[in-house]
XYZ file of C-alpha atoms in Angstrom:
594
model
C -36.109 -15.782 16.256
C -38.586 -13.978 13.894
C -39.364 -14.638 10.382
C -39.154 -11.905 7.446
C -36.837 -9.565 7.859
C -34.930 -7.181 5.741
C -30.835 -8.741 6.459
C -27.645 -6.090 6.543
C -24.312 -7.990 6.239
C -21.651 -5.744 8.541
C -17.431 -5.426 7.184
C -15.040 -4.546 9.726
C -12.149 -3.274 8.209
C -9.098 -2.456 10.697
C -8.144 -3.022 13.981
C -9.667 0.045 15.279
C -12.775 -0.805 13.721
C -12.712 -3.954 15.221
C -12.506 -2.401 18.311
C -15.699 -0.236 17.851
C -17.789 -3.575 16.236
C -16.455 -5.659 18.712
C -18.019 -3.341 21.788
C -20.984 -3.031 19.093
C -21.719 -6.714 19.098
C -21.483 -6.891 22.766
C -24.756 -4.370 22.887
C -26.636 -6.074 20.001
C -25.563 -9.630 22.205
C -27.177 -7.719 25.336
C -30.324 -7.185 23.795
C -30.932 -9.927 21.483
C -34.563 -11.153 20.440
C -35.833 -14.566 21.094
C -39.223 -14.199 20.772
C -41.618 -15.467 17.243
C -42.743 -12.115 16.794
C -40.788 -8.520 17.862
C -42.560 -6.281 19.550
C -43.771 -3.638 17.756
C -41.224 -0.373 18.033
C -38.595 -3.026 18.683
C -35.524 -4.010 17.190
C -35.448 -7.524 15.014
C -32.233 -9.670 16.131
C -32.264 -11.094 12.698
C -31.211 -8.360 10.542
C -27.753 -8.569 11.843
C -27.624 -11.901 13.372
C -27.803 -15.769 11.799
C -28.840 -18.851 12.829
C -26.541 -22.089 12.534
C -26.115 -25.299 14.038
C -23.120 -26.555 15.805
C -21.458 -30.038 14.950
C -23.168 -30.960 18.367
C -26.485 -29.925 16.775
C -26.717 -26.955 18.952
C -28.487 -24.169 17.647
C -25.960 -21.152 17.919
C -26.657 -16.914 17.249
C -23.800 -15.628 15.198
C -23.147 -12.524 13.408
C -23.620 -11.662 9.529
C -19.623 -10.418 9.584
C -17.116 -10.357 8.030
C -14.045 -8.905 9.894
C -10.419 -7.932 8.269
C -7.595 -7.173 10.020
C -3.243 -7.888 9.881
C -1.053 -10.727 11.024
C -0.299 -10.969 14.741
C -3.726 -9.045 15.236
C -5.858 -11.828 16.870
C -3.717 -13.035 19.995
C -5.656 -15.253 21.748
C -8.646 -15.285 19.341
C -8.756 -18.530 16.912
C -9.136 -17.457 13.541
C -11.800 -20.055 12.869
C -13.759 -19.452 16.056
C -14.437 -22.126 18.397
C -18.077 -23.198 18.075
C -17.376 -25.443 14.869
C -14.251 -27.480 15.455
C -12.663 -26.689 11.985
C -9.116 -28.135 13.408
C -9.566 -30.648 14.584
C -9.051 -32.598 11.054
C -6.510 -35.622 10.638
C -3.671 -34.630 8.655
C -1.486 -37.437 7.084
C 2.116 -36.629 6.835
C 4.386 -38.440 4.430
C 7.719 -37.161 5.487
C 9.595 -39.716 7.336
C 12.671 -37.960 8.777
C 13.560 -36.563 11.855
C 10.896 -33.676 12.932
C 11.899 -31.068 15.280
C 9.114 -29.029 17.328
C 9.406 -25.255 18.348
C 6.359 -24.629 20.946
C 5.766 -20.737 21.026
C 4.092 -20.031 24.493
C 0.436 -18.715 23.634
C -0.588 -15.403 25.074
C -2.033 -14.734 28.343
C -5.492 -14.267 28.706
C -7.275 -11.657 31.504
C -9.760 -13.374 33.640
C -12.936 -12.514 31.271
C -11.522 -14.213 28.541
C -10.561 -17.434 31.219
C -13.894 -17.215 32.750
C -15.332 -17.654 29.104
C -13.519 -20.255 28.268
C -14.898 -22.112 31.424
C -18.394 -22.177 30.278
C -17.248 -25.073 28.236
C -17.045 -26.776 31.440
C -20.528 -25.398 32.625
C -18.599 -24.940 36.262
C -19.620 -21.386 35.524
C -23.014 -21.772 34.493
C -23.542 -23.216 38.524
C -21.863 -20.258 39.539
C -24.934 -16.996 39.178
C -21.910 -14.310 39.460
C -21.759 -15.309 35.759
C -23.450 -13.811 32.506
C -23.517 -15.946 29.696
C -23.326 -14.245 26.413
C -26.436 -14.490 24.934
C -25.509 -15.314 21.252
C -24.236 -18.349 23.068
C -26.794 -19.746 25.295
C -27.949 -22.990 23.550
C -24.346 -23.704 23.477
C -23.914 -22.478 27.465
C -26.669 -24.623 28.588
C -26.508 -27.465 26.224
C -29.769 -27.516 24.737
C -32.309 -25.400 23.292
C -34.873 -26.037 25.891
C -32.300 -24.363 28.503
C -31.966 -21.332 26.850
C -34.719 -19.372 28.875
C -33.562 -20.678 31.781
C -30.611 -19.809 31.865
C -31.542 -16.656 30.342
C -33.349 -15.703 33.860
C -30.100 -17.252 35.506
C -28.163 -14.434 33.503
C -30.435 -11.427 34.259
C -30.490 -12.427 37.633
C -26.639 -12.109 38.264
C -25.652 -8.936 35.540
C -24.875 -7.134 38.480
C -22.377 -8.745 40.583
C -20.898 -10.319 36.988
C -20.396 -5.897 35.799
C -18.570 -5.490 39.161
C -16.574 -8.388 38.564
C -13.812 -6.731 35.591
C -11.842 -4.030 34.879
C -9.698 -4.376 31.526
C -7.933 -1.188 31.154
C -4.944 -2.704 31.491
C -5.102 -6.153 29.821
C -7.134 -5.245 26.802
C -4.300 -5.182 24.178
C -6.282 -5.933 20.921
C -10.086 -6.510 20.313
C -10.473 -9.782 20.944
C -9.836 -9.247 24.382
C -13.085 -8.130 25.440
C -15.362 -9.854 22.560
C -17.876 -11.628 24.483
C -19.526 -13.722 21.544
C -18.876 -16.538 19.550
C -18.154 -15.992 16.044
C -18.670 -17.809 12.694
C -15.700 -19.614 11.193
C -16.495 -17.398 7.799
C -16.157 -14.001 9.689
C -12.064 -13.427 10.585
C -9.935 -12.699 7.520
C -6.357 -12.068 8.741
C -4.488 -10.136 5.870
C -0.727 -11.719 6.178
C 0.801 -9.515 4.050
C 1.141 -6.513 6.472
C 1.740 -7.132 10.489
C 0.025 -5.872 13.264
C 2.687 -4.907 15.663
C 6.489 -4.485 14.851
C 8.536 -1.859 12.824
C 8.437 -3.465 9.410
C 5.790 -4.369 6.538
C 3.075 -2.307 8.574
C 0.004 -1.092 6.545
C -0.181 2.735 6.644
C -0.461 4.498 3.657
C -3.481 4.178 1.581
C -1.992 2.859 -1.765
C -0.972 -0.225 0.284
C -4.697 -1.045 0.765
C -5.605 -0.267 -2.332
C -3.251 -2.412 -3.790
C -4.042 -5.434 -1.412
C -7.808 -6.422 -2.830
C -6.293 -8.437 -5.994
C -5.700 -11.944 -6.128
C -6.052 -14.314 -2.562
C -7.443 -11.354 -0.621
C -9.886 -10.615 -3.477
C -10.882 -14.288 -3.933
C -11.031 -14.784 0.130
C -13.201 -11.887 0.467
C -16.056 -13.164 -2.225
C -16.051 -16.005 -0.796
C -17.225 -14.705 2.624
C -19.433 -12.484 1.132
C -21.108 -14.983 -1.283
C -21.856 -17.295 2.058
C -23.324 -14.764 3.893
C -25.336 -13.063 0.907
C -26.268 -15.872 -0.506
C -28.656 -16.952 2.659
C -30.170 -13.905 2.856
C -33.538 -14.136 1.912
C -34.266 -10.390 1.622
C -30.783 -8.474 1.870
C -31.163 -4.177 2.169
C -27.612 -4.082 2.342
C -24.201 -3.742 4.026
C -22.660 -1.766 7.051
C -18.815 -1.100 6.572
C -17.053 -0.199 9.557
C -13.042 1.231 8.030
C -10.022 2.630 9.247
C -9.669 5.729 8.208
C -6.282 7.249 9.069
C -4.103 4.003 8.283
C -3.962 1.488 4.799
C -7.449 0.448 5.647
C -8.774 3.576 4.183
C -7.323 2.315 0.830
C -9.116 -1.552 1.410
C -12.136 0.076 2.176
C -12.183 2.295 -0.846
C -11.873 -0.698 -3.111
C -14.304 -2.755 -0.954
C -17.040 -0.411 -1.476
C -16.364 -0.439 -4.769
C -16.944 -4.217 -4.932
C -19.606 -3.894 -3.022
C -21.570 -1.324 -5.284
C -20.198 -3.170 -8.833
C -21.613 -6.706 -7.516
C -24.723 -5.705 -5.303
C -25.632 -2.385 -7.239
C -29.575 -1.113 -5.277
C -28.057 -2.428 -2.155
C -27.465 0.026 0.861
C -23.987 0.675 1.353
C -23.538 2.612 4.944
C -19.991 3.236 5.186
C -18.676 4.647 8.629
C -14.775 5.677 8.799
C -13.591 5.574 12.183
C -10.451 6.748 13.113
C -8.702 6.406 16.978
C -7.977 10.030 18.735
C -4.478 9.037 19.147
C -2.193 6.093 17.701
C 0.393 4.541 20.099
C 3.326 4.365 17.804
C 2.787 7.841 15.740
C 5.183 10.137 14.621
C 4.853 13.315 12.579
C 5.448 11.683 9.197
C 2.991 9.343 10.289
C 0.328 12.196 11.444
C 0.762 13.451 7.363
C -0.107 10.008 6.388
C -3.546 9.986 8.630
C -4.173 13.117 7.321
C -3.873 12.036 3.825
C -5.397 8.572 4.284
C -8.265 10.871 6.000
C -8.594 12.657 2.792
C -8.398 9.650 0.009
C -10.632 7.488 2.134
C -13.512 10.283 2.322
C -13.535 10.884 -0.931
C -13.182 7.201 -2.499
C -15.670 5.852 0.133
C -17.812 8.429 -0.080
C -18.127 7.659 -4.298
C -18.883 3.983 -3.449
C -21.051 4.063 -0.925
C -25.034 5.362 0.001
C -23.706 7.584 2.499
C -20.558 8.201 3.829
C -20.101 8.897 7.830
C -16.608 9.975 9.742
C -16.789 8.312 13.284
C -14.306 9.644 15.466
C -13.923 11.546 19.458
C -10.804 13.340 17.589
C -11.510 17.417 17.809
C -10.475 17.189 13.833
C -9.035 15.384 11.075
C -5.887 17.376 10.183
C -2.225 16.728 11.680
C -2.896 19.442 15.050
C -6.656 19.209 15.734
C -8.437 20.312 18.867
C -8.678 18.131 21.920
C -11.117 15.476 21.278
C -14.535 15.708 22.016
C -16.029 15.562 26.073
C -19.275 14.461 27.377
C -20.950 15.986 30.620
C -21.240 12.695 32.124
C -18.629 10.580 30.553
C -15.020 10.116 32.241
C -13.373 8.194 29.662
C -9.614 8.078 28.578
C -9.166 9.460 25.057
C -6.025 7.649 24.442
C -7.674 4.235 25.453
C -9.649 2.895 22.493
C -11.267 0.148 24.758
C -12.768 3.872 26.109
C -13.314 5.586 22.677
C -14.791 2.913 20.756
C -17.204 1.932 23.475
C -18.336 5.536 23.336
C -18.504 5.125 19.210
C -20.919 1.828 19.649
C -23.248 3.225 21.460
C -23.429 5.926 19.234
C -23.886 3.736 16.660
C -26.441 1.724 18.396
C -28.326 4.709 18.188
C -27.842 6.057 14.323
C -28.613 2.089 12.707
C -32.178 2.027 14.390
C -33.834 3.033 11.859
C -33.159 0.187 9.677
C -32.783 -2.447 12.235
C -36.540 -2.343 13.733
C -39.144 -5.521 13.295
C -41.832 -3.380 12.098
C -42.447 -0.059 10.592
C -38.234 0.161 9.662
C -36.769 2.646 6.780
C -34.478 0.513 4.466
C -30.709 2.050 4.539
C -31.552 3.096 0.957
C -34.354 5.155 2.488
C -32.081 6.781 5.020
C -29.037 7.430 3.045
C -31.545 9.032 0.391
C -33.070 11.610 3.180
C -29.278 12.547 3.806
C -27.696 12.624 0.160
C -29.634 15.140 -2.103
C -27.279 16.896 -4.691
C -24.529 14.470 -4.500
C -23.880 15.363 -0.715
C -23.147 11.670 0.184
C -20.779 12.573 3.421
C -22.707 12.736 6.281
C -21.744 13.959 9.901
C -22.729 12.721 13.606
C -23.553 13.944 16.598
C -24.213 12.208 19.816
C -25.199 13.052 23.847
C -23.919 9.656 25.127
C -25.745 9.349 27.353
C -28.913 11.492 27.112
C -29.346 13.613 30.480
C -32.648 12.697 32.103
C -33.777 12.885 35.586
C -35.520 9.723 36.671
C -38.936 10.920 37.162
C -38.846 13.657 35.078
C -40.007 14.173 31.372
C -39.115 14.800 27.922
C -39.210 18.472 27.757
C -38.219 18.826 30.725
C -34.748 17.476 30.139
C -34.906 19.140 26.748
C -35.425 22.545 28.180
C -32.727 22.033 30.301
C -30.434 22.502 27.967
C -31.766 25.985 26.612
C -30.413 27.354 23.922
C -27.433 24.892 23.379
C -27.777 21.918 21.328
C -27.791 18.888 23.179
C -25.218 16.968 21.296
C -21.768 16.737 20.749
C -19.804 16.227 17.477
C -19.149 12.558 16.792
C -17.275 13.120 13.220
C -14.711 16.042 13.737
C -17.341 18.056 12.469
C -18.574 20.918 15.077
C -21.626 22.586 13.796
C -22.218 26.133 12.372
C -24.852 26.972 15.197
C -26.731 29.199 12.349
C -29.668 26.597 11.987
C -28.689 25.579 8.185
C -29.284 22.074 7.411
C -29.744 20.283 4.153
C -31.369 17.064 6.301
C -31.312 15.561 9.582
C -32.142 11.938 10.949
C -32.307 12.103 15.259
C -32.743 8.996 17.287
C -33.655 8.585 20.745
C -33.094 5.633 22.263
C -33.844 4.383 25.619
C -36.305 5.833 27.756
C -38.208 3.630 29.252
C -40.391 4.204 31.756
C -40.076 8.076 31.658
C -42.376 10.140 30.280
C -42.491 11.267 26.841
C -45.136 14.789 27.603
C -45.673 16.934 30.115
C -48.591 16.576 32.465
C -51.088 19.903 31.552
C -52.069 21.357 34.375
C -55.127 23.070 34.664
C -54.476 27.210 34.955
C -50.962 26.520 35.030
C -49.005 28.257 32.169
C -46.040 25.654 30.860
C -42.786 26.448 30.986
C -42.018 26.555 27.476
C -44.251 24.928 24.327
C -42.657 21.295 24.316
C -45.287 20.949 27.381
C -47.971 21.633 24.803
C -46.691 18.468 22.925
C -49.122 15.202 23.058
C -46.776 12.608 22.077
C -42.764 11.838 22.367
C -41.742 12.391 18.849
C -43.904 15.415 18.580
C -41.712 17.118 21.583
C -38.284 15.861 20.063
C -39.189 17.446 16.951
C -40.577 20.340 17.608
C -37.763 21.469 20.046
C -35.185 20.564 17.155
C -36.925 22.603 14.396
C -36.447 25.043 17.246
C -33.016 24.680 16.021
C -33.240 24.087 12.589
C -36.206 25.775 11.848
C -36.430 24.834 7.859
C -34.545 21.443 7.276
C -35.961 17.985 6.730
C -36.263 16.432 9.483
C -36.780 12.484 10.493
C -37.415 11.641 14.633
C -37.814 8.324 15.756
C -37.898 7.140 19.533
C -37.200 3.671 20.948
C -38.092 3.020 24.437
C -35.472 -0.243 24.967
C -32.263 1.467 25.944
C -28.221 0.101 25.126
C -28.132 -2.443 27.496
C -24.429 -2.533 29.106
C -23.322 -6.457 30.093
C -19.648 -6.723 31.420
C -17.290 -5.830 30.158
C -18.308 -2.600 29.269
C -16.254 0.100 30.447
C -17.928 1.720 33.123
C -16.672 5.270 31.672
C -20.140 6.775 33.275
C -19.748 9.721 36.060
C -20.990 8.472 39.685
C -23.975 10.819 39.220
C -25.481 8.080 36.998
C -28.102 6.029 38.571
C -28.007 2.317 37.496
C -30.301 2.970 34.579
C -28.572 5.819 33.043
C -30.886 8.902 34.479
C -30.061 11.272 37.455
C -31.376 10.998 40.322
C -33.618 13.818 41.052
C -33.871 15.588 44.595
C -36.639 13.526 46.516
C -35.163 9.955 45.505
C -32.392 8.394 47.722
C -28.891 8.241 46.153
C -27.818 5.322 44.496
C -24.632 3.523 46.097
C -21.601 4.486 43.726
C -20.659 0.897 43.758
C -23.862 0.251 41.775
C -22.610 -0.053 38.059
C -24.683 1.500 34.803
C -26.409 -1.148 33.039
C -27.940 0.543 30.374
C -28.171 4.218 28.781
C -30.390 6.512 26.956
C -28.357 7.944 23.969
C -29.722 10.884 21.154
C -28.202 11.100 18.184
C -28.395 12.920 15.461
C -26.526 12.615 11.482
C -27.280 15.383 9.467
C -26.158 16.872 6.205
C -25.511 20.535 6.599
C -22.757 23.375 5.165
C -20.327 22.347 8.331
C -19.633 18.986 6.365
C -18.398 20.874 3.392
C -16.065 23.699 5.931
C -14.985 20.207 6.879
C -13.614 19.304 3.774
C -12.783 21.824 2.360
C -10.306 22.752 5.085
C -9.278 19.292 4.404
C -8.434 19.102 1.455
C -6.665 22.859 1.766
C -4.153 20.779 4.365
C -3.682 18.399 2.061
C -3.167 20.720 -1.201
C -0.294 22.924 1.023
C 1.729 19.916 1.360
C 4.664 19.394 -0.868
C 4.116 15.647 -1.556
C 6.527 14.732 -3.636
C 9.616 16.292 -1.141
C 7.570 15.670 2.169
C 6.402 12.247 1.827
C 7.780 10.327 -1.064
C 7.341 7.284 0.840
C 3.271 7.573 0.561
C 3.046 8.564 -3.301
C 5.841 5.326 -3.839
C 2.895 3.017 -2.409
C 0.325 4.894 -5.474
C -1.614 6.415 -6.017
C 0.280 8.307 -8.573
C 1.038 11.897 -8.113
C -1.487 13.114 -10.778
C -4.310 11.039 -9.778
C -4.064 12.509 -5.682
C -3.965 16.190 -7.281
C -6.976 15.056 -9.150
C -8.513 13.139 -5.917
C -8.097 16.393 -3.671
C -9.519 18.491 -6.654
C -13.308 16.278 -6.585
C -12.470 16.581 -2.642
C -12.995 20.490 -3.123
C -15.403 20.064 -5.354
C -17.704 17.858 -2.840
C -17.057 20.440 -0.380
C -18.810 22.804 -2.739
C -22.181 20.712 -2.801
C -22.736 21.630 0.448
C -22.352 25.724 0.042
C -25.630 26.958 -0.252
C -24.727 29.694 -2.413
C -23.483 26.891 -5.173
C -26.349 27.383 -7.852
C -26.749 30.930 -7.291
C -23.670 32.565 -7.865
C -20.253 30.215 -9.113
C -17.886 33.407 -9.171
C -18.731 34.131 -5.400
C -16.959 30.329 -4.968
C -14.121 31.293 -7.087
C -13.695 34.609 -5.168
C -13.263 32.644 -1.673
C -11.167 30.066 -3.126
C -8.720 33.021 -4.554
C -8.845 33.768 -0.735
């Protein structure tokens, strides 16, 4: 892979956040970099991937990650990976009685998880239905030499290998669709709470808070000292939490951590939350909304920015249905749907730190974002960008007139009034489309993005249309998120292979065909709509009589004086972001008395 390179060390905290990183590492896997040098506008492998050597001396791809999540959480998924056989160690037992054996039948795996497990074998590698996951392919082919070949091999058969699964009803936990190997360092099961059942489950956030003391503590610096500590030129870390359960409460003391021992690091923190839980009830739904509230706050004080992830229509105990996409058909309840949708959103937002040349450090983005102690930042996304195949930028810009082309991706809808504090957009993946208009001679344009010379010129100029006086950042990428199996296809049948529409003169594509990879536009901004957000928040969370509704959260901590004073710095971050703040602090009091 390349050389230099600014590293980011990812957290995954939660089960649903291992569900979003897990379909995230399947697009970075999809588009990984072998070559000495990235291209130039390209992202650099290395930032979020290592390089390590098998016992077989094989060079192996794995990710800088750490990833946290409860007992029983793993099924089929060894704990220690199975690239380095950590195991398979003698052990010398000195009892000499009479040993009795209880053999628990493992858990099933679908056929994607079987069919990986065969490349061990290689019968697969003969077979070219099959795609190799890239991370892997030193491993898959047995020697380094082999890696390009069966790279081509790979490419070659992506097709028939997408058509070839459909896990909506076998994923049960994250593991079940990971397609990459991963370090023995990276899975920390917390034993203390389980995963499934009706007892010891981790759901209020003084639980997690409580949990980062003693092994967990130790465990955790230990990861994070062998991961830092081979980083040549670390910019920081990317925290994926829970938001709604105990995770919330980890992650508030893991940023911590994070900012006590690596203070002038980045710390991106994105709190993701499912739009429904399976086993919920409405004791339960005050709990998210509460964990919601705590997590915002304490992640937001520890971290460089602080970013809600969610399809959810709000954060509160009754919010609006969840958010739609024009050309999405995805199942809401499904989080092998919703996260997918979340990655490649994410995909998106992290480019700007992620590219081999020319990249913004995360300080340098979370700075752009976080003036006046605004450090909660929303999303927005239009997954996947509408574009016809053939046509243009503005063209598919104009398209959308008036409206704003994206939808909320953080429970956050916006103001439509144009007021923005800052704003960071990313356009990934049109390649081979063109960026401007072609000028005709004596023909007037239909609108001035035609005027435009060059692609980030016509992105920004139609969304200062918008926000006409906010700080603005553009960047476009011309690689798109490349889809390898199994990737929900979640797309609408309209969608040609490649992501664009078809436009009228062009045959239609056969519906069988599946999408291999997507534009996506994205868009986090800091604007007045965070701090509605929380504020209405933190007014749900004020109304609530605590100590006779849910005794059962404040007997986990934190203590019922310290969550008054938590929700009181909530409302008081919701007031950075009124406008009016600095002018006039008895206008503030007048709509609070409201």
């Amino acid at each position: 892979m390349s050389g230099m390179c600014r590293e980011v060390v990812t957290l995954q905290l939660g089960h649903y956040s291992n569900f979003v990183g897990t379909h995230w590492w399947n697009l970075q896997d999809a588009s990984l970099v072998y070559d000495a040098v990235v291209p130039a506008g390209e992202l650099q492998s290395d930032v979020l991937f290592r390089e390590g050597l098998t016992l077989g001396g094989h060079t192996t791809y794995t990710p800088r990650l750490i990833a946290m999540d409860l007992k029983g959480s793993l099924q089929t998924l060894r704990k220690q990976g199975s690239l380095y056989d950590t195991e398979n160690e003698n052990t010398t037992f000195t009892w000499e009685g009479e040993i009795m054996t209880h053999k628990e039948s493992p858990p099933t795996k679908n056929t994607f998880l079987q069919d990986l497990d065969n490349l061990d074998t290689g019968d697969l590698l003969a077979d070219p239905g099959f795609t190799c996951p890239s991370s892997s392919l030193d491993h898959c082919s047995g020697s380094g030499a082999g890696a390009s070949v069966a790279m081509e091999t790979v490419n070659s058969s992506l097709e028939r290998m997408q058509r070839s699964y459909r896990l909506e009803g076998s994923v049960r936990v994250w593991s079940d669709f990971l397609r990459i190997h991963l370090h023995p360092r990276t899975i920390s099961v917390i034993n203390q709470y389980n995963h499934d059942g009706e007892s010891e489950r981790l759901e209020a956030f003084g639980q997690g808070e409580a949990l980062l003391q003693g092994p967990v503590l130790e465990d955790l610096e230990d990861r994070l000292h062998f991961f830092v500590e081979e980083c040549d030129y670390l910019q920081g870390f990317q925290v994926l939490c829970d938001l709604a359960d105990g995770f919330s409460g980890l992650g508030s003391k893991v940023t911590e951590l994070l900012q006590d021992s690596y203070g002038g690091r980045g710390i991106l923190t994105w709190g993701v939350a499912p739009v429904s839980h399976p086993d919920t009830s409405s004791i339960l739904d005050l709990y998210h909304m509460m964990n919601c509230a705590l997590g915002t706050l304490h992640m937001a004080n520890h971290s460089s920015f602080f970013c809600p992830l969610t399809l959810r229509g709000g954060l509160g105990r009754r919010p609006p249905p969840p958010t739609s996409f024009p050309l999405l058909n995805y199942d809401p309840a499904l989080w092998f749907h919703s996260g997918s949708v979340l990655a490649l959103a994410l995909d998106s937002m992290t480019v700007s730190y992620r590219l081999g040349h020319g990249s913004a450090p995360m300080w340098q983005l979370a700075d752009a974002l976080t003036a006046s102690g605004r450090k909660v930042v929303s999303a927005y996304g239009s997954v996947p960008f509408p574009m016809m195949h053939g046509s243009c930028l503005p063209e598919a810009l104009d398209a959308f007139a008036d409206a704003l082309p994206w939808k909320p991706l953080s429970a956050c809808p916006e103001l439509g009034d144009g007021r923005c504090f800052g704003q960071s957009v990313t356009l990934k993946g049109l390649d081979g489309q063109r960026l401007v208009s072609p000028v005709l001679p004596g023909v007037e344009p239909p609108s001035p993005l035609h005027y435009e010379r060059c692609g980030e010129d016509v992105l920004g100029s139609y969304i200062r249309s918008h926000y006409p006086s906010s700080p603005l950042a553009v960047q476009l990428l011309s690689s798109p998120s490349k889809l390898t199996s199994p990737f929900p296809q979640i797309f609408s049948p309209a969608l040609g292979p490649q992501g664009f529409l078809p436009n009228q003169s062009a045959p239609a594509h056969t519906p069988s065909q599946p999408v291999s990879s997507v534009p996506v536009l994205t868009s986090l901004q800091s604007s007045p709509a965070v701090g509605l957000q929380l504020s209405e928040l933190q007014k749900a969370c004020s109304a609530l009589d605590l100590r006779r509704v849910t005794p059962s959260f404040l007997a986990h901590g934190p203590e019922f004086g310290e969550l008054t004073e938590s929700l009181e710095q909530l409302r008081d971050l919701a007031h950075c972001y009124r406008q009016d703040r600095s002018h006039s602090s008895s206008d503030q009091d007048d709509d609070d008395d409201d």
